[in-house]
CSV table of C-alpha atoms and ligand atoms in Angstrom, one decimal:
chain,number,residue,atom,x,y,z
A,1,MET,CA,32.7,-1.0,-49.0
A,2,LYS,CA,36.2,-2.2,-50.0
A,3,SER,CA,35.1,-2.4,-53.7
A,4,GLN,CA,33.5,1.1,-53.4
A,5,PHE,CA,36.8,2.4,-52.2
A,6,SER,CA,38.8,0.8,-54.9
A,7,GLN,CA,36.3,2.2,-57.4
A,8,GLU,CA,36.8,5.6,-55.9
A,9,ILE,CA,40.6,5.3,-56.1
A,10,TRP,CA,40.2,4.3,-59.7
A,11,THR,CA,38.1,7.4,-60.4
A,12,LEU,CA,40.8,9.6,-58.8
A,13,ALA,CA,43.5,7.8,-60.8
A,14,ILE,CA,41.6,8.2,-64.1
A,15,ALA,CA,41.1,11.9,-63.3
A,16,LEU,CA,44.8,12.3,-62.6
A,17,ILE,CA,45.9,10.3,-65.7
A,18,LEU,CA,43.6,12.3,-68.0
A,19,GLY,CA,44.8,15.6,-66.4
A,20,LEU,CA,48.5,14.4,-66.9
A,21,LEU,CA,47.9,13.4,-70.5
A,22,GLY,CA,46.1,16.7,-71.3
A,23,GLY,CA,49.0,18.5,-69.5
A,24,LEU,CA,51.6,16.6,-71.6
A,25,ALA,CA,49.8,17.4,-74.8
A,26,LEU,CA,49.8,21.1,-73.9
A,27,GLY,CA,53.4,21.0,-72.5
A,28,HIS,CA,52.4,21.6,-68.9
A,29,PRO,CA,52.2,18.1,-67.2
A,30,VAL,CA,52.2,19.4,-63.6
A,31,ALA,CA,49.4,21.8,-64.3
A,32,GLY,CA,47.5,19.0,-66.1
A,33,LEU,CA,47.9,16.8,-63.0
A,34,ALA,CA,46.7,19.6,-60.7
A,35,MET,CA,43.7,20.2,-63.0
A,36,GLY,CA,42.8,16.4,-62.9
A,37,ALA,CA,42.9,16.6,-59.0
A,38,VAL,CA,40.8,19.8,-58.9
A,39,VAL,CA,38.1,18.2,-61.2
A,40,TYR,CA,38.0,15.2,-58.9
A,41,ILE,CA,37.6,17.3,-55.8
A,42,VAL,CA,34.9,19.5,-57.3
A,43,ARG,CA,33.0,16.4,-58.3
A,44,LEU,CA,33.3,15.1,-54.8
A,45,LEU,CA,32.2,18.5,-53.3
A,46,VAL,CA,29.1,18.7,-55.6
A,47,GLN,CA,28.0,15.2,-54.6
A,48,MET,CA,28.6,15.9,-50.9
A,49,GLN,CA,26.5,19.0,-51.2
A,50,ARG,CA,23.7,16.9,-52.9
A,51,LEU,CA,23.9,14.4,-50.0
A,52,ASP,CA,23.8,17.1,-47.4
A,53,HIS,CA,20.8,18.7,-49.0
A,54,TRP,CA,19.0,15.4,-49.1
A,55,LEU,CA,19.8,14.7,-45.5
A,56,LEU,CA,17.7,17.7,-44.5
A,57,SER,CA,14.5,16.2,-46.2
A,58,LEU,CA,15.4,12.4,-46.1
A,59,ASP,CA,12.9,12.1,-48.9
A,60,ARG,CA,13.2,8.6,-50.3
A,61,GLU,CA,11.5,9.6,-53.6
A,62,LYS,CA,14.0,12.3,-54.4
A,63,LYS,CA,17.3,10.6,-53.8
A,64,PRO,CA,20.4,12.5,-55.1
A,65,ARG,CA,22.5,11.2,-58.0
A,66,LEU,CA,25.8,10.0,-56.5
A,67,SER,CA,28.6,7.7,-57.3
A,68,GLY,CA,31.4,5.7,-55.6
A,69,VAL,CA,31.7,5.9,-51.8
A,70,LEU,CA,29.0,8.6,-51.4
A,71,GLN,CA,26.5,6.4,-53.3
A,72,HIS,CA,27.4,3.6,-50.9
A,73,ILE,CA,26.9,5.9,-47.9
A,74,LEU,CA,23.5,7.0,-49.3
A,75,ASP,CA,22.5,3.3,-49.7
A,76,ARG,CA,23.5,2.6,-46.1
A,77,LEU,CA,21.6,5.7,-44.8
A,78,THR,CA,18.4,4.7,-46.7
A,79,LYS,CA,18.7,1.2,-45.3
A,80,LEU,CA,19.1,2.5,-41.7
A,81,GLN,CA,16.2,4.9,-42.3
A,82,ARG,CA,13.9,2.0,-43.4
A,83,GLN,CA,15.0,0.0,-40.4
A,84,HIS,CA,14.4,2.9,-38.0
A,85,GLU,CA,10.9,3.5,-39.5
A,86,LEU,CA,10.1,-0.1,-39.1
A,87,GLU,CA,11.1,-0.1,-35.4
A,88,ASN,CA,9.3,3.2,-34.9
A,89,ASN,CA,6.1,1.7,-36.3
A,90,LEU,CA,6.4,-1.4,-34.1
A,91,LEU,CA,7.0,0.8,-31.0
A,92,ARG,CA,4.1,3.1,-31.9
A,93,ALA,CA,1.8,0.1,-32.4
A,94,SER,CA,2.8,-1.5,-29.1
A,95,LEU,CA,2.4,1.9,-27.3
A,96,ALA,CA,-1.0,2.3,-28.9
A,97,ARG,CA,-2.0,-1.2,-27.9
A,98,GLN,CA,-0.9,-0.6,-24.3
A,99,GLN,CA,-2.7,2.7,-24.2
A,100,THR,CA,-5.9,1.1,-25.5
A,101,LEU,CA,-5.5,-1.7,-22.9
A,102,ILE,CA,-4.9,0.7,-20.0
A,103,SER,CA,-7.7,3.0,-21.3
A,104,ASP,CA,-10.1,0.0,-21.5
A,105,VAL,CA,-9.4,-1.4,-18.0
A,106,GLN,CA,-12.2,-0.9,-15.5
A,107,ASP,CA,-9.8,0.6,-12.9
A,108,GLY,CA,-8.9,4.3,-13.1
A,109,VAL,CA,-5.2,4.7,-13.9
A,110,LEU,CA,-3.5,8.1,-13.4
A,111,LEU,CA,0.1,9.1,-13.9
A,112,LEU,CA,1.2,11.9,-11.5
A,113,ASP,CA,4.3,14.0,-11.7
A,114,ASN,CA,6.6,14.9,-8.9
A,115,ARG,CA,4.2,17.7,-7.7
A,116,ASN,CA,1.2,15.4,-7.8
A,117,ARG,CA,-0.2,16.9,-10.9
A,118,ILE,CA,-2.1,14.7,-13.4
A,119,LYS,CA,0.1,13.9,-16.4
A,120,TRP,CA,-2.1,11.3,-18.0
A,121,LEU,CA,-5.2,9.4,-17.1
A,122,ASN,CA,-7.4,6.7,-18.7
A,123,ARG,CA,-11.1,6.9,-19.4
A,124,ALA,CA,-12.1,5.0,-16.3
A,125,ALA,CA,-10.2,7.6,-14.1
A,126,GLU,CA,-11.9,10.5,-16.0
A,127,GLU,CA,-15.3,9.0,-15.1
A,128,LEU,CA,-14.3,8.1,-11.5
A,129,ILE,CA,-13.1,11.5,-10.6
A,130,THR,CA,-15.6,13.2,-12.9
A,131,LEU,CA,-13.2,15.4,-14.9
A,132,GLY,CA,-13.0,15.7,-18.7
A,133,ALA,CA,-9.6,14.7,-20.1
A,134,ASN,CA,-8.7,18.2,-21.2
A,135,ARG,CA,-9.7,19.7,-17.9
A,136,SER,CA,-7.8,17.2,-15.9
A,137,LEU,CA,-4.3,17.2,-17.4
A,138,GLY,CA,-2.0,19.3,-15.3
A,139,THR,CA,-4.7,19.5,-12.5
A,140,PRO,CA,-3.2,18.9,-9.0
A,141,ILE,CA,-4.7,15.6,-7.8
A,142,ARG,CA,-5.5,17.3,-4.4
A,143,GLY,CA,-7.9,19.5,-6.3
A,144,ALA,CA,-9.5,16.7,-8.2
A,145,ILE,CA,-9.9,14.5,-5.0
A,146,ARG,CA,-10.8,16.6,-2.0
A,147,ASN,CA,-10.6,14.2,0.9
A,148,ALA,CA,-8.4,14.7,4.0
A,149,ASP,CA,-7.6,11.0,4.4
A,150,PHE,CA,-6.5,10.8,0.7
A,151,HIS,CA,-4.3,13.9,1.1
A,152,ALA,CA,-2.7,12.4,4.3
A,153,TRP,CA,-2.2,9.1,2.5
A,154,LEU,CA,-0.6,10.9,-0.5
A,155,ASP,CA,1.8,12.8,1.9
A,156,SER,CA,2.7,9.6,3.8
A,157,GLU,CA,4.1,8.0,0.6
A,158,GLU,CA,3.5,4.6,2.2
A,159,THR,CA,4.1,2.1,-0.5
A,160,GLY,CA,1.9,-0.9,-0.4
A,161,ARG,CA,-0.8,0.5,1.8
A,162,GLU,CA,-4.2,0.8,0.1
A,163,LEU,CA,-6.7,3.4,1.1
A,164,ARG,CA,-10.5,3.4,1.0
A,165,PHE,CA,-12.0,6.8,1.2
A,166,CYS,CA,-15.3,8.6,0.6
A,167,PHE,CA,-14.9,10.5,-2.7
A,168,ASP,CA,-18.2,12.2,-2.6
A,169,GLU,CA,-20.2,12.4,0.6
A,170,LYS,CA,-23.4,13.5,-1.1
A,171,SER,CA,-23.7,10.5,-3.4
A,172,ASN,CA,-21.8,8.3,-0.9
A,173,ARG,CA,-19.3,7.3,-3.5
A,174,TRP,CA,-16.3,5.3,-2.2
A,175,LEU,CA,-12.9,4.7,-3.9
A,176,ASP,CA,-10.1,2.3,-3.2
A,177,ALA,CA,-6.7,3.8,-4.0
A,178,SER,CA,-3.2,2.2,-4.5
A,179,MET,CA,0.0,3.9,-5.5
A,180,THR,CA,3.2,2.8,-7.2
A,181,TYR,CA,6.2,5.1,-6.9
A,182,TYR,CA,8.9,5.4,-9.6
A,183,ARG,CA,11.8,6.7,-7.6
A,184,GLU,CA,14.1,7.5,-10.6
A,185,ASN,CA,11.8,10.2,-12.1
A,186,SER,CA,9.5,10.9,-9.1
A,187,GLU,CA,6.5,9.9,-11.1
A,188,LYS,CA,3.6,7.9,-9.5
A,189,LEU,CA,1.0,5.6,-10.8
A,190,LEU,CA,-2.3,6.0,-9.0
A,191,VAL,CA,-4.9,3.3,-9.4
A,192,LEU,CA,-8.5,4.0,-8.4
A,193,ARG,CA,-11.3,1.5,-8.1
A,194,ASP,CA,-15.0,2.1,-7.4
A,195,ALA,CA,-15.6,0.6,-4.0
A,196,THR,CA,-19.1,2.0,-3.4
A,197,LYS,CA,-20.8,-1.4,-3.6
A,198,LEU,CA,-18.1,-3.1,-1.4
A,199,GLN,CA,-18.4,-0.4,1.1
A,200,GLU,CA,-22.2,-0.7,1.1
A,201,LEU,CA,-22.0,-4.4,1.7
A,202,GLU,CA,-19.4,-3.9,4.4
A,203,GLU,CA,-21.7,-1.4,6.1
A,204,MET,CA,-24.7,-3.7,5.7
A,205,ARG,CA,-22.7,-6.6,7.3
A,206,ARG,CA,-21.6,-4.3,10.2
A,207,ASP,CA,-25.1,-3.0,10.8
A,208,PHE,CA,-26.5,-6.4,10.6
A,209,ILE,CA,-24.1,-7.8,13.2
A,210,ALA,CA,-24.6,-4.7,15.4
A,211,ASN,CA,-28.4,-4.8,15.2
A,212,LEU,CA,-28.5,-8.6,15.8
A,213,SER,CA,-26.2,-8.3,18.8
A,214,HIS,CA,-28.2,-5.5,20.2
A,215,GLU,CA,-31.5,-7.3,19.7
A,216,LEU,CA,-30.2,-10.5,21.3
A,217,ARG,CA,-28.9,-8.8,24.4
A,218,THR,CA,-32.4,-8.2,25.9
A,219,PRO,CA,-33.6,-11.9,25.6
A,220,VAL,CA,-30.2,-13.1,27.0
A,221,THR,CA,-30.5,-10.7,30.0
A,222,VAL,CA,-34.0,-12.0,30.6
A,223,LEU,CA,-32.8,-15.6,30.4
A,224,VAL,CA,-30.0,-14.9,32.9
A,225,GLY,CA,-32.5,-13.4,35.3
A,226,TYR,CA,-34.9,-16.3,35.1
A,227,LEU,CA,-32.0,-18.8,35.5
A,228,GLU,CA,-30.9,-17.0,38.7
A,229,THR,CA,-34.4,-17.3,40.1
A,230,LEU,CA,-34.6,-21.0,39.0
A,231,GLN,CA,-31.2,-21.7,40.7
A,232,MET,CA,-32.5,-20.2,44.0
A,233,ARG,CA,-35.6,-22.5,43.8
A,234,LEU,CA,-33.6,-25.6,42.9
A,235,GLU,CA,-31.0,-25.3,45.6
A,236,SER,CA,-31.7,-28.7,47.0
A,237,ASP,CA,-31.9,-30.5,43.7
A,238,GLU,CA,-28.3,-31.2,42.9
A,239,PRO,CA,-28.7,-32.5,39.2
A,240,SER,CA,-31.0,-29.7,38.2
A,241,MET,CA,-28.6,-27.2,39.9
A,242,ARG,CA,-25.8,-28.5,37.7
A,243,ILE,CA,-27.9,-28.1,34.6
A,244,THR,CA,-28.9,-24.5,35.4
A,245,GLN,CA,-25.3,-23.6,36.4
A,246,GLU,CA,-24.2,-24.8,33.0
A,247,MET,CA,-27.0,-22.9,31.3
A,248,SER,CA,-25.9,-19.7,33.2
A,249,LEU,CA,-22.3,-20.3,32.1
A,250,GLN,CA,-23.4,-20.6,28.5
A,251,CYS,CA,-25.6,-17.5,28.8
A,252,ASP,CA,-22.6,-15.5,30.2
A,253,ARG,CA,-20.6,-16.6,27.2
A,254,ILE,CA,-23.3,-15.5,24.8
A,255,SER,CA,-23.4,-12.1,26.7
A,256,SER,CA,-19.7,-11.5,26.4
A,257,LEU,CA,-19.8,-12.6,22.7
A,258,LEU,CA,-22.6,-10.1,22.0
A,259,GLN,CA,-20.7,-7.4,23.9
A,260,ASP,CA,-17.5,-8.1,21.9
A,261,LEU,CA,-19.4,-8.1,18.6
A,262,LEU,CA,-21.0,-4.8,19.5
A,263,THR,CA,-17.6,-3.3,20.5
A,264,LEU,CA,-16.1,-4.5,17.2
A,265,ALA,CA,-19.0,-3.1,15.1
A,266,LYS,CA,-18.7,0.2,16.9
A,267,LEU,CA,-14.9,0.4,16.3
A,268,GLU,CA,-15.3,-0.5,12.7
A,269,SER,CA,-18.1,2.0,12.0
A,270,MET,CA,-15.9,4.8,13.5
A,271,ASP,CA,-12.8,3.7,11.6
A,272,GLY,CA,-10.5,6.6,11.3
A,273,ARG,CA,-12.9,9.0,13.0
A,274,SER,CA,-12.0,8.7,16.7
A,275,THR,CA,-11.2,11.9,18.5
A,276,GLN,CA,-7.5,11.9,19.1
A,277,GLU,CA,-5.8,13.6,22.1
A,278,PRO,CA,-2.3,13.4,23.5
A,279,ILE,CA,-2.3,10.6,26.1
A,280,GLN,CA,0.4,9.7,28.6
A,281,ILE,CA,1.0,6.0,28.4
A,282,GLY,CA,2.3,5.3,31.9
A,283,PRO,CA,-0.8,6.3,34.0
A,284,LEU,CA,-3.0,4.6,31.5
A,285,LEU,CA,-1.2,1.3,31.8
A,286,HIS,CA,-1.3,1.5,35.6
A,287,GLN,CA,-5.1,2.0,35.3
A,288,VAL,CA,-5.4,-1.1,33.1
A,289,VAL,CA,-3.5,-3.2,35.7
A,290,GLU,CA,-5.5,-1.7,38.6
A,291,ASP,CA,-8.8,-2.4,36.8
A,292,ALA,CA,-8.1,-6.1,36.6
A,293,PRO,CA,-7.0,-7.1,40.1
A,294,GLN,CA,-9.4,-10.0,40.5
A,295,LEU,CA,-8.1,-11.5,37.3
A,296,ALA,CA,-4.4,-11.3,38.3
A,297,GLU,CA,-5.0,-12.6,41.8
A,298,TYR,CA,-7.2,-15.4,40.7
A,299,ARG,CA,-4.7,-16.8,38.3
A,300,ASP,CA,-1.7,-16.0,40.5
A,301,HIS,CA,0.2,-14.3,37.8
A,302,GLU,CA,3.2,-12.1,38.5
A,303,ILE,CA,2.6,-8.9,36.7
A,304,SER,CA,5.5,-6.4,36.6
A,305,MET,CA,5.8,-3.1,34.8
A,306,ARG,CA,8.8,-1.2,33.3
A,307,ILE,CA,7.6,2.0,31.9
A,308,GLN,CA,9.6,5.0,30.7
A,309,ASP,CA,8.5,8.4,31.9
A,310,ASN,CA,6.7,10.9,29.7
A,311,LEU,CA,5.7,8.6,26.9
A,312,TRP,CA,2.9,10.4,24.9
A,313,VAL,CA,0.9,9.2,21.9
A,314,ASN,CA,-2.0,10.8,20.0
A,315,SER,CA,-4.9,8.5,20.5
A,316,SER,CA,-8.3,7.9,22.0
A,317,ARG,CA,-8.3,6.9,25.7
A,318,THR,CA,-11.1,4.3,25.3
A,319,ASP,CA,-9.4,2.7,22.3
A,320,LEU,CA,-6.1,2.4,24.2
A,321,LEU,CA,-7.8,1.1,27.3
A,322,SER,CA,-9.7,-1.5,25.2
A,323,ALA,CA,-6.5,-2.6,23.4
A,324,PHE,CA,-4.3,-2.8,26.4
A,325,SER,CA,-6.8,-4.6,28.7
A,326,ASN,CA,-7.4,-7.2,25.9
A,327,LEU,CA,-3.7,-7.9,25.7
A,328,LEU,CA,-3.4,-8.2,29.5
A,329,TYR,CA,-6.5,-10.4,29.8
A,330,ASN,CA,-5.1,-12.6,27.0
A,331,ALA,CA,-1.7,-12.9,28.8
A,332,VAL,CA,-3.5,-14.0,31.9
A,333,ARG,CA,-6.1,-16.3,30.4
A,334,HIS,CA,-3.8,-18.1,27.9
A,335,THR,CA,-0.9,-18.8,30.3
A,336,PRO,CA,-0.8,-21.1,33.4
A,337,PRO,CA,-1.1,-19.6,36.9
A,338,GLY,CA,2.2,-18.3,38.2
A,339,THR,CA,3.4,-17.2,34.8
A,340,ALA,CA,5.4,-14.0,34.8
A,341,ILE,CA,3.9,-11.2,32.7
A,342,LYS,CA,5.9,-8.0,31.9
A,343,ILE,CA,4.4,-4.8,30.7
A,344,LYS,CA,7.0,-2.6,29.1
A,345,ALA,CA,6.8,0.8,27.5
A,346,LYS,CA,9.6,2.7,25.9
A,347,ARG,CA,10.5,5.2,23.3
A,348,LYS,CA,12.4,3.9,20.2
A,349,GLY,CA,13.4,6.6,17.7
A,350,ASN,CA,10.2,8.4,16.9
A,351,ARG,CA,8.0,5.4,18.0
A,352,VAL,CA,6.5,4.5,21.3
A,353,GLU,CA,6.3,0.8,22.0
A,354,VAL,CA,4.1,-0.9,24.5
A,355,GLU,CA,4.8,-4.6,25.1
A,356,PHE,CA,2.9,-7.3,26.9
A,357,VAL,CA,5.4,-10.1,27.4
A,358,ASP,CA,4.5,-13.4,28.9
A,359,SER,CA,6.5,-16.6,29.5
A,360,GLY,CA,3.6,-18.8,28.8
A,361,PRO,CA,3.2,-21.7,26.3
A,362,GLY,CA,3.6,-19.5,23.3
A,363,ILE,CA,1.9,-19.8,19.9
A,364,ALA,CA,3.1,-21.8,16.9
A,365,ARG,CA,4.4,-19.8,14.0
A,366,GLN,CA,1.7,-20.8,11.5
A,367,HIS,CA,-1.0,-19.2,13.7
A,368,LEU,CA,0.6,-15.8,14.2
A,369,HIS,CA,-0.6,-14.1,11.0
A,370,ARG,CA,-4.2,-15.2,11.6
A,371,LEU,CA,-4.6,-14.3,15.3
A,372,THR,CA,-6.3,-11.0,14.6
A,373,GLU,CA,-9.0,-12.6,12.4
A,374,ARG,CA,-12.4,-12.7,14.0
A,375,PHE,CA,-13.1,-15.9,15.9
A,376,TYR,CA,-9.6,-17.3,15.1
A,377,ARG,CA,-8.3,-19.3,18.0
A,378,VAL,CA,-5.4,-21.7,18.4
A,379,GLU,CA,-6.7,-25.2,18.7
A,380,SER,CA,-5.3,-25.7,22.2
A,381,SER,CA,-7.2,-22.6,23.6
A,382,ARG,CA,-10.4,-23.8,21.8
A,383,ASN,CA,-10.1,-27.0,23.7
A,384,SER,CA,-9.0,-25.7,27.1
A,385,GLU,CA,-12.1,-23.4,27.4
A,386,THR,CA,-10.2,-20.2,28.3
A,387,GLY,CA,-13.6,-18.4,28.3
A,388,GLY,CA,-12.6,-16.1,25.4
A,389,THR,CA,-14.8,-15.1,22.5
A,390,GLY,CA,-12.1,-15.2,19.8
A,391,LEU,CA,-12.7,-11.5,19.2
A,392,GLY,CA,-10.2,-9.9,21.6
A,393,LEU,CA,-7.3,-9.5,19.2
A,394,ALA,CA,-9.6,-8.3,16.4
A,395,ILE,CA,-10.8,-5.6,18.8
A,396,THR,CA,-7.3,-4.7,19.7
A,397,LYS,CA,-6.2,-4.5,16.1
A,398,HIS,CA,-9.1,-2.1,15.2
A,399,ALA,CA,-8.6,0.0,18.3
A,400,LEU,CA,-4.9,0.4,17.5
A,401,LEU,CA,-5.6,1.1,13.8
A,402,ARG,CA,-7.8,4.1,14.8
A,403,SER,CA,-4.9,5.5,16.7
A,404,GLN,CA,-2.5,5.0,13.8
A,405,GLY,CA,-0.9,2.2,15.9
A,406,GLU,CA,0.0,-1.3,14.9
A,407,LEU,CA,0.0,-4.6,16.6
A,408,GLU,CA,3.1,-6.8,16.2
A,409,ILE,CA,3.1,-10.4,17.5
A,410,GLU,CA,6.1,-12.5,18.3
A,411,SER,CA,6.0,-15.9,19.9
A,412,VAL,CA,8.1,-19.0,20.3
A,413,LEU,CA,6.3,-22.2,21.1
A,414,GLY,CA,7.3,-23.2,24.7
A,415,SER,CA,8.9,-19.9,25.7
A,416,GLY,CA,6.2,-17.2,25.6
A,417,SER,CA,4.7,-14.5,23.5
A,418,THR,CA,5.2,-10.7,23.0
A,419,PHE,CA,2.3,-8.5,21.8
A,420,ARG,CA,3.7,-5.2,20.9
A,421,CYS,CA,1.7,-2.0,20.2
A,422,VAL,CA,3.6,0.5,18.1
A,423,PHE,CA,2.7,4.2,17.9
A,424,LYS,CA,4.1,7.3,16.5
A,425,ALA,CA,5.3,9.4,19.4
A,426,ALA,CA,3.1,12.5,19.9
A,427,ALA,CA,4.9,15.4,18.1
A,428,GLU,CA,4.0,18.1,20.6
A,429,HIS,CA,5.5,16.1,23.4
A,430,GLY,CA,8.5,14.9,21.5
A,431,ASP,CA,11.0,17.1,23.4
A,432,GLU,CA,9.7,16.1,26.7
A,433,ILE,CA,10.2,12.5,25.9
A,434,ALA,CA,13.7,13.1,24.6
A,435,ASN,CA,14.6,14.9,27.8
A,436,ALA,CA,13.2,12.2,29.9
A,437,ALA,CA,15.2,9.6,28.0
A,438,VAL,CA,18.4,11.5,28.4
A,439,GLY,CA,17.7,12.1,32.1
B,1,ADP,P1,-9.8,-15.1,22.8
B,1,ADP,O1,-11.0,-14.5,23.2
B,1,ADP,O2,-9.8,-16.6,22.5
B,1,ADP,O3,-8.6,-14.8,23.7
B,1,ADP,P2,-8.3,-13.4,21.0
B,1,ADP,O4,-8.7,-12.9,19.7
B,1,ADP,O5,-8.1,-12.5,22.1
B,1,ADP,O6,-9.5,-14.5,21.4
B,1,ADP,O7,-7.0,-14.3,20.8
B,1,ADP,C1,-7.0,-15.3,19.7
B,1,ADP,C2,-6.2,-16.5,20.1
B,1,ADP,O8,-4.8,-16.1,20.2
B,1,ADP,C3,-6.5,-17.1,21.4
B,1,ADP,O9,-7.6,-18.0,21.3
B,1,ADP,C4,-5.3,-17.8,21.8
B,1,ADP,O10,-5.3,-19.1,21.2
B,1,ADP,C5,-4.2,-16.9,21.2
B,1,ADP,N1,-3.5,-16.1,22.2
B,1,ADP,C6,-3.8,-14.8,22.4
B,1,ADP,N2,-3.0,-14.3,23.4
B,1,ADP,C7,-2.2,-15.3,23.8
B,1,ADP,C8,-1.1,-15.4,24.7
B,1,ADP,N3,-0.7,-14.4,25.4
B,1,ADP,N4,-0.5,-16.6,24.8
B,1,ADP,C9,-0.9,-17.7,24.0
B,1,ADP,N5,-1.9,-17.6,23.1
B,1,ADP,C10,-2.5,-16.5,23.0
């Protein structure tokens, strides 16, 4: 650039000298000098006009004829242009590659705008929601997917929660959906996966267990009946009595196992379809405690209740009874006689929390996240024959899920456990609760 500038200054100097010499020859040196300057400026203007004209087309084949600094600027511009084109091509190629990749994935991928309209979708998504690409761009996703659970899930904007829903009831087609939110531009990435086969397998598993449990109940009842008769006949035969007593005990265990399996299968098959009604928590908890007097007395536990007035949740009475009694039974069965058990219920913000707190032996940290799995039991309770089936907490979790509730478990080994059921406070009774809390 420096040499271009000195060249440019030389050009100006030559124009001025030539003008001066011409002027001297004609007896007007100042006019000659001015003439030299004008010629230089006109040349510069002409070249600038050529450059400006070329900038409009940026046609590399028809580069303007320039010299000096302007020629240098032109060279720099064409170099930048070439670099820009190269970067553009790389970017376009990588974009095309990514689009092909996303287009070819088996999962349906949809980009939604801030009003949940489809901005872009891949081929798999077109096939899953059965819309042609041209028809689907700009379509509100609610129109393309007409399912109440999906709409509620979309409104809830719960990041991380996946949803399985029935996309088409006629063909029994099920989809799994997950959503990623881009807060900065309010766009969302919706990923859909065909879950029809998984759902079918799940239903088959559920039906199989429900049918098996149902079929086994009759023979077990017959066995229990015969065992009772046998026990009456063998009253004087001590060793045989002990055998039949053990057989009765095991039959009772099988009966409760079958009962729990049936309850769980029933809860699962109705997932998300229970009839919800506003329920007042206090009276329901009193009923749970009253329904289990023999349990409490037998183990000598101290059960106390601290329940705020007017706590309401939208739920199903049977689901709540099942969840709460399981938690109370657990607190009694898995803690030694004399242990204090507190049942607390309170409003916290827009949530209602129901807690079953015991000061029993507690549960080690590594077990906590697995407690709601079917048949998962902590080693100590497996050995100490607490009489449980290992399905109680799985039933509780499902019953709560159906009421949009959640189960939280806290426990410290040696100092007790807290099982907390968390619900959204029932909207139509919100004021009542707030007033009660103030009072
Ligand atoms: P179970 O029929 O064995 O009670 P659950 O699913 O109800 O099955 O509970 C799973 C396991 O969690 C129990 O086997 C026990 O080890 C543990 N557990 C549940 N409640 C308590 C509690 N209150 N205190 C200590 N351990 C508990």
